[in-house]
């Protein structure tokens, strides 16, 4: 009798896959409420009309924005909502609105949303089970936990990337990705964020920064014991000999430089629960801090 393959998230934990430097790139996020079940390709299989979706995706691409479907963990809202979050450092804000007909989304511009901006945090939990069972199995309890504490600020969301890091939580407007979040820790991560700090051990990175910058921030946070959200802003990135990368980060009134090297792991057979081909992952090695 064949054994059941290990799910991707527990397999990643067993291997000790690094969380840091894995936040998917995006400067903005566009959220569209769609209650009910989502297909494997949530956007393509959504009830959004083809023309509406194509136009919205094109505008998101031009604005370097990530388009996600969202829904409530416990109850549907009376009217569907949309949101645009600007995650760029110094511009963090979220705009919310409602729509009765999908055609109203044809005028939604990620770079110039209508309404008044808010800096209130939004907590997204990936529960996209058709995409990966780990996202539903691990994401749903986290969504419930956060909803009990932050009912109006918590949403389930479609695929955010990194299935093996489920449960995945994204905090807007800053674009902070957290992985392997469990219900007992979810509320603490949210409260720490409200205090203006990150939870370093669970942090995958910030979407506005390149992977090398995310990795450099991780090592610098550990070196200097810094957890402020706005600490260690990337200033410059320099390619050096032997595939080394030097990332200069702001540190107080000065700066620090973290030198890294990127390499690929051996091919891993189950990066997602549905993976059929072994795939290597990107890893970052710390060379030194200057």
PDB file of C-alpha atoms in Angstrom:
ATOM      1  CA  UNK A   1       0.000   0.000   0.000  1.00  0.00           C
ATOM      2  CA  UNK A   2       1.487   3.332  -1.066  1.00  0.00           C
ATOM      3  CA  UNK A   3       2.080   5.878   1.664  1.00  0.00           C
ATOM      4  CA  UNK A   4       0.431   9.299   1.506  1.00  0.00           C
ATOM      5  CA  UNK A   5       2.948  11.956   0.396  1.00  0.00           C
ATOM      6  CA  UNK A   6       3.900  14.518   3.003  1.00  0.00           C
ATOM      7  CA  UNK A   7       2.194  17.879   2.574  1.00  0.00           C
ATOM      8  CA  UNK A   8       4.386  20.764   1.415  1.00  0.00           C
ATOM      9  CA  UNK A   9       4.150  22.961   4.533  1.00  0.00           C
ATOM     10  CA  UNK A  10       5.177  20.335   7.101  1.00  0.00           C
ATOM     11  CA  UNK A  11       7.865  19.136   4.683  1.00  0.00           C
ATOM     12  CA  UNK A  12       9.292  22.672   4.483  1.00  0.00           C
ATOM     13  CA  UNK A  13       9.298  22.919   8.276  1.00  0.00           C
ATOM     14  CA  UNK A  14      11.066  19.575   8.563  1.00  0.00           C
ATOM     15  CA  UNK A  15      13.722  20.652   6.045  1.00  0.00           C
ATOM     16  CA  UNK A  16      14.110  24.017   7.765  1.00  0.00           C
ATOM     17  CA  UNK A  17      13.440  26.067   4.617  1.00  0.00           C
ATOM     18  CA  UNK A  18      14.306  29.696   5.276  1.00  0.00           C
ATOM     19  CA  UNK A  19      11.332  32.025   5.504  1.00  0.00           C
ATOM     20  CA  UNK A  20      13.291  35.217   4.928  1.00  0.00           C
ATOM     21  CA  UNK A  21      13.679  36.809   1.490  1.00  0.00           C
ATOM     22  CA  UNK A  22      10.603  35.030   0.064  1.00  0.00           C
ATOM     23  CA  UNK A  23       8.014  37.839  -0.092  1.00  0.00           C
ATOM     24  CA  UNK A  24       6.573  38.123  -3.596  1.00  0.00           C
ATOM     25  CA  UNK A  25       7.339  41.482  -5.276  1.00  0.00           C
ATOM     26  CA  UNK A  26       4.631  44.169  -5.350  1.00  0.00           C
ATOM     27  CA  UNK A  27       4.491  47.899  -4.679  1.00  0.00           C
ATOM     28  CA  UNK A  28       0.703  47.950  -4.398  1.00  0.00           C
ATOM     29  CA  UNK A  29      -2.130  45.535  -3.699  1.00  0.00           C
ATOM     30  CA  UNK A  30      -5.635  45.544  -5.140  1.00  0.00           C
ATOM     31  CA  UNK A  31      -8.285  43.562  -3.262  1.00  0.00           C
ATOM     32  CA  UNK A  32     -11.653  42.581  -4.720  1.00  0.00           C
ATOM     33  CA  UNK A  33     -14.242  40.906  -2.518  1.00  0.00           C
ATOM     34  CA  UNK A  34     -15.668  37.689  -3.880  1.00  0.00           C
ATOM     35  CA  UNK A  35     -17.512  35.511  -1.351  1.00  0.00           C
ATOM     36  CA  UNK A  36     -17.813  31.777  -1.843  1.00  0.00           C
ATOM     37  CA  UNK A  37     -15.464  29.144  -3.209  1.00  0.00           C
ATOM     38  CA  UNK A  38     -12.528  29.992  -5.484  1.00  0.00           C
ATOM     39  CA  UNK A  39     -11.207  27.820  -8.293  1.00  0.00           C
ATOM     40  CA  UNK A  40      -7.571  26.811  -8.592  1.00  0.00           C
ATOM     41  CA  UNK A  41      -6.933  29.933 -10.670  1.00  0.00           C
ATOM     42  CA  UNK A  42      -9.021  32.220  -8.493  1.00  0.00           C
ATOM     43  CA  UNK A  43      -8.919  35.231 -10.799  1.00  0.00           C
ATOM     44  CA  UNK A  44      -9.512  33.453 -14.111  1.00  0.00           C
ATOM     45  CA  UNK A  45     -12.288  31.343 -12.605  1.00  0.00           C
ATOM     46  CA  UNK A  46     -13.909  34.223 -10.720  1.00  0.00           C
ATOM     47  CA  UNK A  47     -17.259  35.747 -11.616  1.00  0.00           C
ATOM     48  CA  UNK A  48     -15.531  38.892 -12.827  1.00  0.00           C
ATOM     49  CA  UNK A  49     -16.252  39.392 -16.503  1.00  0.00           C
ATOM     50  CA  UNK A  50     -13.389  38.680 -18.887  1.00  0.00           C
ATOM     51  CA  UNK A  51     -13.138  42.302 -20.050  1.00  0.00           C
ATOM     52  CA  UNK A  52     -13.325  43.667 -16.501  1.00  0.00           C
ATOM     53  CA  UNK A  53     -10.627  41.253 -15.303  1.00  0.00           C
ATOM     54  CA  UNK A  54      -8.357  41.860 -18.298  1.00  0.00           C
ATOM     55  CA  UNK A  55      -8.488  45.626 -17.823  1.00  0.00           C
ATOM     56  CA  UNK A  56      -7.921  45.414 -14.076  1.00  0.00           C
ATOM     57  CA  UNK A  57      -4.986  43.017 -14.502  1.00  0.00           C
ATOM     58  CA  UNK A  58      -3.423  45.327 -17.089  1.00  0.00           C
ATOM     59  CA  UNK A  59      -3.685  48.336 -14.778  1.00  0.00           C
ATOM     60  CA  UNK A  60      -2.279  46.299 -11.883  1.00  0.00           C
ATOM     61  CA  UNK A  61       0.647  45.180 -14.038  1.00  0.00           C
ATOM     62  CA  UNK A  62       1.444  48.777 -14.994  1.00  0.00           C
ATOM     63  CA  UNK A  63       1.330  49.830 -11.325  1.00  0.00           C
ATOM     64  CA  UNK A  64       3.336  46.813 -10.056  1.00  0.00           C
ATOM     65  CA  UNK A  65       0.253  45.831  -8.046  1.00  0.00           C
ATOM     66  CA  UNK A  66      -0.818  42.397  -6.842  1.00  0.00           C
ATOM     67  CA  UNK A  67      -4.495  41.588  -7.500  1.00  0.00           C
ATOM     68  CA  UNK A  68      -6.115  39.348  -4.880  1.00  0.00           C
ATOM     69  CA  UNK A  69      -9.623  38.103  -4.199  1.00  0.00           C
ATOM     70  CA  UNK A  70     -10.780  38.455  -0.601  1.00  0.00           C
ATOM     71  CA  UNK A  71     -13.675  37.220   1.519  1.00  0.00           C
ATOM     72  CA  UNK A  72     -14.716  37.283   5.141  1.00  0.00           C
ATOM     73  CA  UNK A  73     -13.879  34.364   7.404  1.00  0.00           C
ATOM     74  CA  UNK A  74     -17.274  34.254   9.111  1.00  0.00           C
ATOM     75  CA  UNK A  75     -19.908  36.242   7.297  1.00  0.00           C
ATOM     76  CA  UNK A  76     -20.549  37.926   3.935  1.00  0.00           C
ATOM     77  CA  UNK A  77     -20.869  41.686   3.813  1.00  0.00           C
ATOM     78  CA  UNK A  78     -24.018  43.363   2.515  1.00  0.00           C
ATOM     79  CA  UNK A  79     -22.110  45.004  -0.325  1.00  0.00           C
ATOM     80  CA  UNK A  80     -18.892  43.888  -1.972  1.00  0.00           C
ATOM     81  CA  UNK A  81     -15.784  45.901  -1.256  1.00  0.00           C
ATOM     82  CA  UNK A  82     -12.565  46.749  -3.023  1.00  0.00           C
ATOM     83  CA  UNK A  83      -9.322  48.126  -1.646  1.00  0.00           C
ATOM     84  CA  UNK A  84      -6.077  49.560  -2.977  1.00  0.00           C
ATOM     85  CA  UNK A  85      -3.030  49.484  -0.700  1.00  0.00           C
ATOM     86  CA  UNK A  86       0.173  51.410  -1.423  1.00  0.00           C
ATOM     87  CA  UNK A  87       3.028  49.478   0.205  1.00  0.00           C
ATOM     88  CA  UNK A  88       5.885  51.763  -0.806  1.00  0.00           C
ATOM     89  CA  UNK A  89       7.958  53.062   2.118  1.00  0.00           C
ATOM     90  CA  UNK A  90       6.789  56.544   3.035  1.00  0.00           C
ATOM     91  CA  UNK A  91       3.526  56.187   1.077  1.00  0.00           C
ATOM     92  CA  UNK A  92       1.789  53.461   3.116  1.00  0.00           C
ATOM     93  CA  UNK A  93      -1.992  53.847   2.909  1.00  0.00           C
ATOM     94  CA  UNK A  94      -5.123  51.907   1.992  1.00  0.00           C
ATOM     95  CA  UNK A  95      -8.222  53.126   0.175  1.00  0.00           C
ATOM     96  CA  UNK A  96     -11.547  51.274   0.508  1.00  0.00           C
ATOM     97  CA  UNK A  97     -14.720  51.407  -1.541  1.00  0.00           C
ATOM     98  CA  UNK A  98     -17.820  49.411  -2.439  1.00  0.00           C
ATOM     99  CA  UNK A  99     -19.277  48.252  -5.735  1.00  0.00           C
ATOM    100  CA  UNK A 100     -22.597  46.800  -6.780  1.00  0.00           C
ATOM    101  CA  UNK A 101     -21.661  45.791 -10.321  1.00  0.00           C
ATOM    102  CA  UNK A 102     -18.358  44.398 -11.597  1.00  0.00           C
ATOM    103  CA  UNK A 103     -18.293  47.048 -14.343  1.00  0.00           C
ATOM    104  CA  UNK A 104     -17.580  49.660 -11.658  1.00  0.00           C
ATOM    105  CA  UNK A 105     -14.098  48.121 -11.325  1.00  0.00           C
ATOM    106  CA  UNK A 106     -13.308  49.291 -14.857  1.00  0.00           C
ATOM    107  CA  UNK A 107     -12.558  52.744 -13.432  1.00  0.00           C
ATOM    108  CA  UNK A 108     -10.408  51.509 -10.535  1.00  0.00           C
ATOM    109  CA  UNK A 109      -6.873  52.875 -10.945  1.00  0.00           C
ATOM    110  CA  UNK A 110      -4.292  51.387  -8.519  1.00  0.00           C
ATOM    111  CA  UNK A 111      -2.212  54.558  -8.763  1.00  0.00           C
ATOM    112  CA  UNK A 112      -5.090  56.982  -8.090  1.00  0.00           C
ATOM    113  CA  UNK A 113      -7.863  55.315  -6.082  1.00  0.00           C
ATOM    114  CA  UNK A 114     -10.874  57.439  -5.059  1.00  0.00           C
ATOM    115  CA  UNK A 115     -11.763  58.235  -1.487  1.00  0.00           C
ATOM    116  CA  UNK A 116      -9.769  58.996   1.627  1.00  0.00           C
ATOM    117  CA  UNK A 117      -6.644  57.004   2.546  1.00  0.00           C
ATOM    118  CA  UNK A 118      -6.320  55.115   5.822  1.00  0.00           C
ATOM    119  CA  UNK A 119      -3.264  53.763   7.634  1.00  0.00           C
ATOM    120  CA  UNK A 120      -5.327  51.180   9.533  1.00  0.00           C
ATOM    121  CA  UNK A 121      -3.729  47.740   9.045  1.00  0.00           C
ATOM    122  CA  UNK A 122      -5.425  44.982   7.087  1.00  0.00           C
ATOM    123  CA  UNK A 123      -4.632  41.342   7.854  1.00  0.00           C
ATOM    124  CA  UNK A 124      -4.851  38.935   4.907  1.00  0.00           C
ATOM    125  CA  UNK A 125      -4.688  35.172   5.411  1.00  0.00           C
ATOM    126  CA  UNK A 126      -4.282  32.903   2.394  1.00  0.00           C
ATOM    127  CA  UNK A 127      -6.968  30.192   2.542  1.00  0.00           C
ATOM    128  CA  UNK A 128      -6.865  29.260  -1.143  1.00  0.00           C
ATOM    129  CA  UNK A 129      -7.415  25.527  -0.755  1.00  0.00           C
ATOM    130  CA  UNK A 130      -8.015  24.778  -4.448  1.00  0.00           C
ATOM    131  CA  UNK A 131      -4.521  26.122  -5.060  1.00  0.00           C
ATOM    132  CA  UNK A 132      -2.918  24.127  -2.239  1.00  0.00           C
ATOM    133  CA  UNK A 133      -4.484  22.101   0.590  1.00  0.00           C
ATOM    134  CA  UNK A 134      -1.952  23.480   3.088  1.00  0.00           C
ATOM    135  CA  UNK A 135      -3.269  26.995   2.490  1.00  0.00           C
ATOM    136  CA  UNK A 136      -6.788  25.987   3.514  1.00  0.00           C
ATOM    137  CA  UNK A 137      -5.874  23.521   6.249  1.00  0.00           C
ATOM    138  CA  UNK A 138      -3.458  25.881   7.947  1.00  0.00           C
ATOM    139  CA  UNK A 139      -4.893  29.215   6.831  1.00  0.00           C
ATOM    140  CA  UNK A 140      -8.481  28.810   7.978  1.00  0.00           C
ATOM    141  CA  UNK A 141      -7.694  28.463  11.739  1.00  0.00           C
ATOM    142  CA  UNK A 142      -5.424  31.506  11.534  1.00  0.00           C
ATOM    143  CA  UNK A 143      -8.141  33.516   9.776  1.00  0.00           C
ATOM    144  CA  UNK A 144     -10.605  32.543  12.493  1.00  0.00           C
ATOM    145  CA  UNK A 145      -8.153  33.514  15.244  1.00  0.00           C
ATOM    146  CA  UNK A 146      -7.456  36.932  13.723  1.00  0.00           C
ATOM    147  CA  UNK A 147     -11.133  37.553  12.992  1.00  0.00           C
ATOM    148  CA  UNK A 148     -12.051  36.961  16.613  1.00  0.00           C
ATOM    149  CA  UNK A 149      -9.668  39.768  17.632  1.00  0.00           C
ATOM    150  CA  UNK A 150      -9.704  42.046  14.560  1.00  0.00           C
ATOM    151  CA  UNK A 151     -13.077  41.347  12.952  1.00  0.00           C
ATOM    152  CA  UNK A 152     -13.229  44.297  10.570  1.00  0.00           C
ATOM    153  CA  UNK A 153      -9.563  44.172   9.583  1.00  0.00           C
ATOM    154  CA  UNK A 154      -9.192  40.468   8.761  1.00  0.00           C
ATOM    155  CA  UNK A 155      -9.866  38.895   5.374  1.00  0.00           C
ATOM    156  CA  UNK A 156      -9.211  35.570   3.731  1.00  0.00           C
ATOM    157  CA  UNK A 157      -7.349  36.012   0.446  1.00  0.00           C
ATOM    158  CA  UNK A 158      -6.428  34.083  -2.680  1.00  0.00           C
ATOM    159  CA  UNK A 159      -2.940  32.769  -3.488  1.00  0.00           C
ATOM    160  CA  UNK A 160      -0.078  34.996  -2.296  1.00  0.00           C
ATOM    161  CA  UNK A 161       2.820  32.660  -3.142  1.00  0.00           C
ATOM    162  CA  UNK A 162       4.894  30.317  -1.012  1.00  0.00           C
ATOM    163  CA  UNK A 163       2.412  27.511  -0.387  1.00  0.00           C
ATOM    164  CA  UNK A 164       5.009  25.631   1.643  1.00  0.00           C
ATOM    165  CA  UNK A 165       5.033  28.487   4.169  1.00  0.00           C
ATOM    166  CA  UNK A 166       1.335  28.127   5.060  1.00  0.00           C
ATOM    167  CA  UNK A 167      -0.268  29.625   6.932  1.00  0.00           C
ATOM    168  CA  UNK A 168       0.712  32.787   5.081  1.00  0.00           C
ATOM    169  CA  UNK A 169      -0.314  36.196   6.417  1.00  0.00           C
ATOM    170  CA  UNK A 170       0.148  39.502   4.554  1.00  0.00           C
ATOM    171  CA  UNK A 171      -0.216  42.757   6.456  1.00  0.00           C
ATOM    172  CA  UNK A 172      -1.197  45.831   4.483  1.00  0.00           C
ATOM    173  CA  UNK A 173      -0.503  48.537   3.662  1.00  0.00           C
ATOM    174  CA  UNK A 174       3.158  47.707   4.343  1.00  0.00           C
ATOM    175  CA  UNK A 175       3.214  44.525   2.240  1.00  0.00           C
ATOM    176  CA  UNK A 176       4.767  42.460   5.035  1.00  0.00           C
ATOM    177  CA  UNK A 177       4.651  38.705   4.469  1.00  0.00           C
ATOM    178  CA  UNK A 178       4.671  36.210   7.356  1.00  0.00           C
ATOM    179  CA  UNK A 179       4.940  32.437   7.066  1.00  0.00           C
ATOM    180  CA  UNK A 180       4.250  29.299   9.103  1.00  0.00           C
ATOM    181  CA  UNK A 181       1.863  31.364  11.225  1.00  0.00           C
ATOM    182  CA  UNK A 182      -0.202  29.352  13.723  1.00  0.00           C
ATOM    183  CA  UNK A 183      -3.403  30.508  15.449  1.00  0.00           C
ATOM    184  CA  UNK A 184      -1.725  31.022  18.826  1.00  0.00           C
ATOM    185  CA  UNK A 185       0.839  33.411  17.281  1.00  0.00           C
ATOM    186  CA  UNK A 186      -1.328  35.231  14.748  1.00  0.00           C
ATOM    187  CA  UNK A 187      -2.840  37.779  17.132  1.00  0.00           C
ATOM    188  CA  UNK A 188       0.565  38.496  18.695  1.00  0.00           C
ATOM    189  CA  UNK A 189       2.027  39.188  15.230  1.00  0.00           C
ATOM    190  CA  UNK A 190      -0.867  41.560  14.496  1.00  0.00           C
ATOM    191  CA  UNK A 191      -0.502  43.397  17.794  1.00  0.00           C
ATOM    192  CA  UNK A 192       3.245  43.705  17.317  1.00  0.00           C
ATOM    193  CA  UNK A 193       2.612  45.224  13.895  1.00  0.00           C
ATOM    194  CA  UNK A 194       0.200  47.775  15.381  1.00  0.00           C
ATOM    195  CA  UNK A 195       3.035  48.771  17.726  1.00  0.00           C
ATOM    196  CA  UNK A 196       5.196  49.487  14.669  1.00  0.00           C
ATOM    197  CA  UNK A 197       7.348  46.371  14.922  1.00  0.00           C
ATOM    198  CA  UNK A 198       7.874  43.164  12.950  1.00  0.00           C
ATOM    199  CA  UNK A 199       8.047  39.609  14.274  1.00  0.00           C
ATOM    200  CA  UNK A 200      11.459  38.704  12.871  1.00  0.00           C
ATOM    201  CA  UNK A 201      11.281  34.931  13.312  1.00  0.00           C
ATOM    202  CA  UNK A 202       8.114  34.626  11.192  1.00  0.00           C
ATOM    203  CA  UNK A 203       8.842  37.401   8.683  1.00  0.00           C
ATOM    204  CA  UNK A 204       9.217  36.394   5.042  1.00  0.00           C
ATOM    205  CA  UNK A 205       9.999  39.940   3.942  1.00  0.00           C
ATOM    206  CA  UNK A 206       8.475  43.104   2.559  1.00  0.00           C
ATOM    207  CA  UNK A 207       7.054  43.037  -0.955  1.00  0.00           C
ATOM    208  CA  UNK A 208       8.540  46.386  -1.958  1.00  0.00           C
ATOM    209  CA  UNK A 209      12.118  45.154  -1.539  1.00  0.00           C
ATOM    210  CA  UNK A 210      14.114  42.833  -3.787  1.00  0.00           C
ATOM    211  CA  UNK A 211      14.986  39.375  -2.402  1.00  0.00           C
ATOM    212  CA  UNK A 212      18.604  40.390  -1.752  1.00  0.00           C
ATOM    213  CA  UNK A 213      17.382  43.435   0.214  1.00  0.00           C
ATOM    214  CA  UNK A 214      14.957  41.280   2.185  1.00  0.00           C
ATOM    215  CA  UNK A 215      17.765  38.867   3.055  1.00  0.00           C
ATOM    216  CA  UNK A 216      20.085  41.714   4.036  1.00  0.00           C
ATOM    217  CA  UNK A 217      17.444  43.195   6.315  1.00  0.00           C
ATOM    218  CA  UNK A 218      16.939  39.814   7.976  1.00  0.00           C
ATOM    219  CA  UNK A 219      20.618  39.382   8.809  1.00  0.00           C
ATOM    220  CA  UNK A 220      20.972  43.015   9.899  1.00  0.00           C
ATOM    221  CA  UNK A 221      17.917  42.770  12.167  1.00  0.00           C
ATOM    222  CA  UNK A 222      19.474  39.747  13.866  1.00  0.00           C
ATOM    223  CA  UNK A 223      22.874  41.463  14.136  1.00  0.00           C
ATOM    224  CA  UNK A 224      21.553  44.729  15.568  1.00  0.00           C
ATOM    225  CA  UNK A 225      18.436  43.519  17.375  1.00  0.00           C
ATOM    226  CA  UNK A 226      16.131  45.821  15.413  1.00  0.00           C
ATOM    227  CA  UNK A 227      12.449  45.087  14.874  1.00  0.00           C
ATOM    228  CA  UNK A 228      10.984  48.477  13.910  1.00  0.00           C
ATOM    229  CA  UNK A 229       9.064  48.196  10.650  1.00  0.00           C
ATOM    230  CA  UNK A 230      10.890  51.148   9.106  1.00  0.00           C
ATOM    231  CA  UNK A 231      14.371  50.176  10.295  1.00  0.00           C
ATOM    232  CA  UNK A 232      17.130  49.306   7.823  1.00  0.00           C
ATOM    233  CA  UNK A 233      15.694  50.852   4.673  1.00  0.00           C
ATOM    234  CA  UNK A 234      17.696  49.694   1.606  1.00  0.00           C
ATOM    235  CA  UNK A 235      19.899  52.420   0.138  1.00  0.00           C
ATOM    236  CA  UNK A 236      21.945  50.684  -2.556  1.00  0.00           C
ATOM    237  CA  UNK A 237      22.724  47.275  -4.036  1.00  0.00           C
ATOM    238  CA  UNK A 238      26.111  46.423  -5.539  1.00  0.00           C
ATOM    239  CA  UNK A 239      27.189  43.298  -7.414  1.00  0.00           C
ATOM    240  CA  UNK A 240      30.654  42.099  -6.418  1.00  0.00           C
ATOM    241  CA  UNK A 241      33.081  39.373  -7.433  1.00  0.00           C
ATOM    242  CA  UNK A 242      32.313  35.679  -6.943  1.00  0.00           C
ATOM    243  CA  UNK A 243      28.554  36.252  -7.189  1.00  0.00           C
ATOM    244  CA  UNK A 244      28.497  38.335  -4.001  1.00  0.00           C
ATOM    245  CA  UNK A 245      25.899  41.064  -3.471  1.00  0.00           C
ATOM    246  CA  UNK A 246      26.437  44.002  -1.111  1.00  0.00           C
ATOM    247  CA  UNK A 247      23.302  45.674   0.213  1.00  0.00           C
ATOM    248  CA  UNK A 248      23.672  49.024   1.948  1.00  0.00           C
ATOM    249  CA  UNK A 249      21.012  49.692   4.585  1.00  0.00           C
ATOM    250  CA  UNK A 250      20.196  52.801   6.607  1.00  0.00           C
ATOM    251  CA  UNK A 251      21.164  52.339  10.252  1.00  0.00           C
ATOM    252  CA  UNK A 252      20.346  55.221  12.573  1.00  0.00           C
ATOM    253  CA  UNK A 253      22.182  58.293  11.287  1.00  0.00           C
ATOM    254  CA  UNK A 254      24.553  56.101   9.279  1.00  0.00           C
ATOM    255  CA  UNK A 255      24.489  52.873   7.316  1.00  0.00           C
ATOM    256  CA  UNK A 256      25.561  49.270   7.370  1.00  0.00           C
ATOM    257  CA  UNK A 257      26.448  46.969   4.467  1.00  0.00           C
ATOM    258  CA  UNK A 258      25.443  43.319   4.387  1.00  0.00           C
ATOM    259  CA  UNK A 259      27.333  41.095   1.945  1.00  0.00           C
ATOM    260  CA  UNK A 260      25.494  38.018   0.678  1.00  0.00           C
ATOM    261  CA  UNK A 261      25.785  35.230  -1.844  1.00  0.00           C
ATOM    262  CA  UNK A 262      22.841  33.608  -3.572  1.00  0.00           C
ATOM    263  CA  UNK A 263      22.775  29.947  -4.515  1.00  0.00           C
ATOM    264  CA  UNK A 264      20.288  27.232  -5.402  1.00  0.00           C
ATOM    265  CA  UNK A 265      19.470  24.234  -3.254  1.00  0.00           C
ATOM    266  CA  UNK A 266      19.315  20.691  -4.511  1.00  0.00           C
ATOM    267  CA  UNK A 267      16.027  20.010  -6.335  1.00  0.00           C
ATOM    268  CA  UNK A 268      13.193  19.498  -3.862  1.00  0.00           C
ATOM    269  CA  UNK A 269      10.433  17.086  -4.927  1.00  0.00           C
ATOM    270  CA  UNK A 270       7.439  18.703  -3.204  1.00  0.00           C
ATOM    271  CA  UNK A 271       7.613  22.494  -3.046  1.00  0.00           C
ATOM    272  CA  UNK A 272       3.816  22.566  -3.308  1.00  0.00           C
ATOM    273  CA  UNK A 273       1.305  19.819  -2.606  1.00  0.00           C
ATOM    274  CA  UNK A 274       0.558  19.594  -6.321  1.00  0.00           C
ATOM    275  CA  UNK A 275       4.160  19.702  -7.565  1.00  0.00           C
ATOM    276  CA  UNK A 276       5.153  16.945  -9.976  1.00  0.00           C
ATOM    277  CA  UNK A 277       8.688  18.080 -10.737  1.00  0.00           C
ATOM    278  CA  UNK A 278      11.532  18.554  -8.253  1.00  0.00           C
ATOM    279  CA  UNK A 279      12.545  22.211  -8.108  1.00  0.00           C
ATOM    280  CA  UNK A 280      15.469  23.975  -6.396  1.00  0.00           C
ATOM    281  CA  UNK A 281      14.881  26.950  -4.131  1.00  0.00           C
ATOM    282  CA  UNK A 282      16.868  30.162  -3.807  1.00  0.00           C
ATOM    283  CA  UNK A 283      18.923  30.474  -0.656  1.00  0.00           C
ATOM    284  CA  UNK A 284      21.005  33.316   0.745  1.00  0.00           C
ATOM    285  CA  UNK A 285      24.340  32.912   2.525  1.00  0.00           C
ATOM    286  CA  UNK A 286      25.700  35.656   4.784  1.00  0.00           C
ATOM    287  CA  UNK A 287      29.309  36.509   3.910  1.00  0.00           C
ATOM    288  CA  UNK A 288      29.760  39.428   6.282  1.00  0.00           C
ATOM    289  CA  UNK A 289      28.540  42.740   7.663  1.00  0.00           C
ATOM    290  CA  UNK A 290      30.563  45.895   7.025  1.00  0.00           C
TER     291      UNK A 290
END
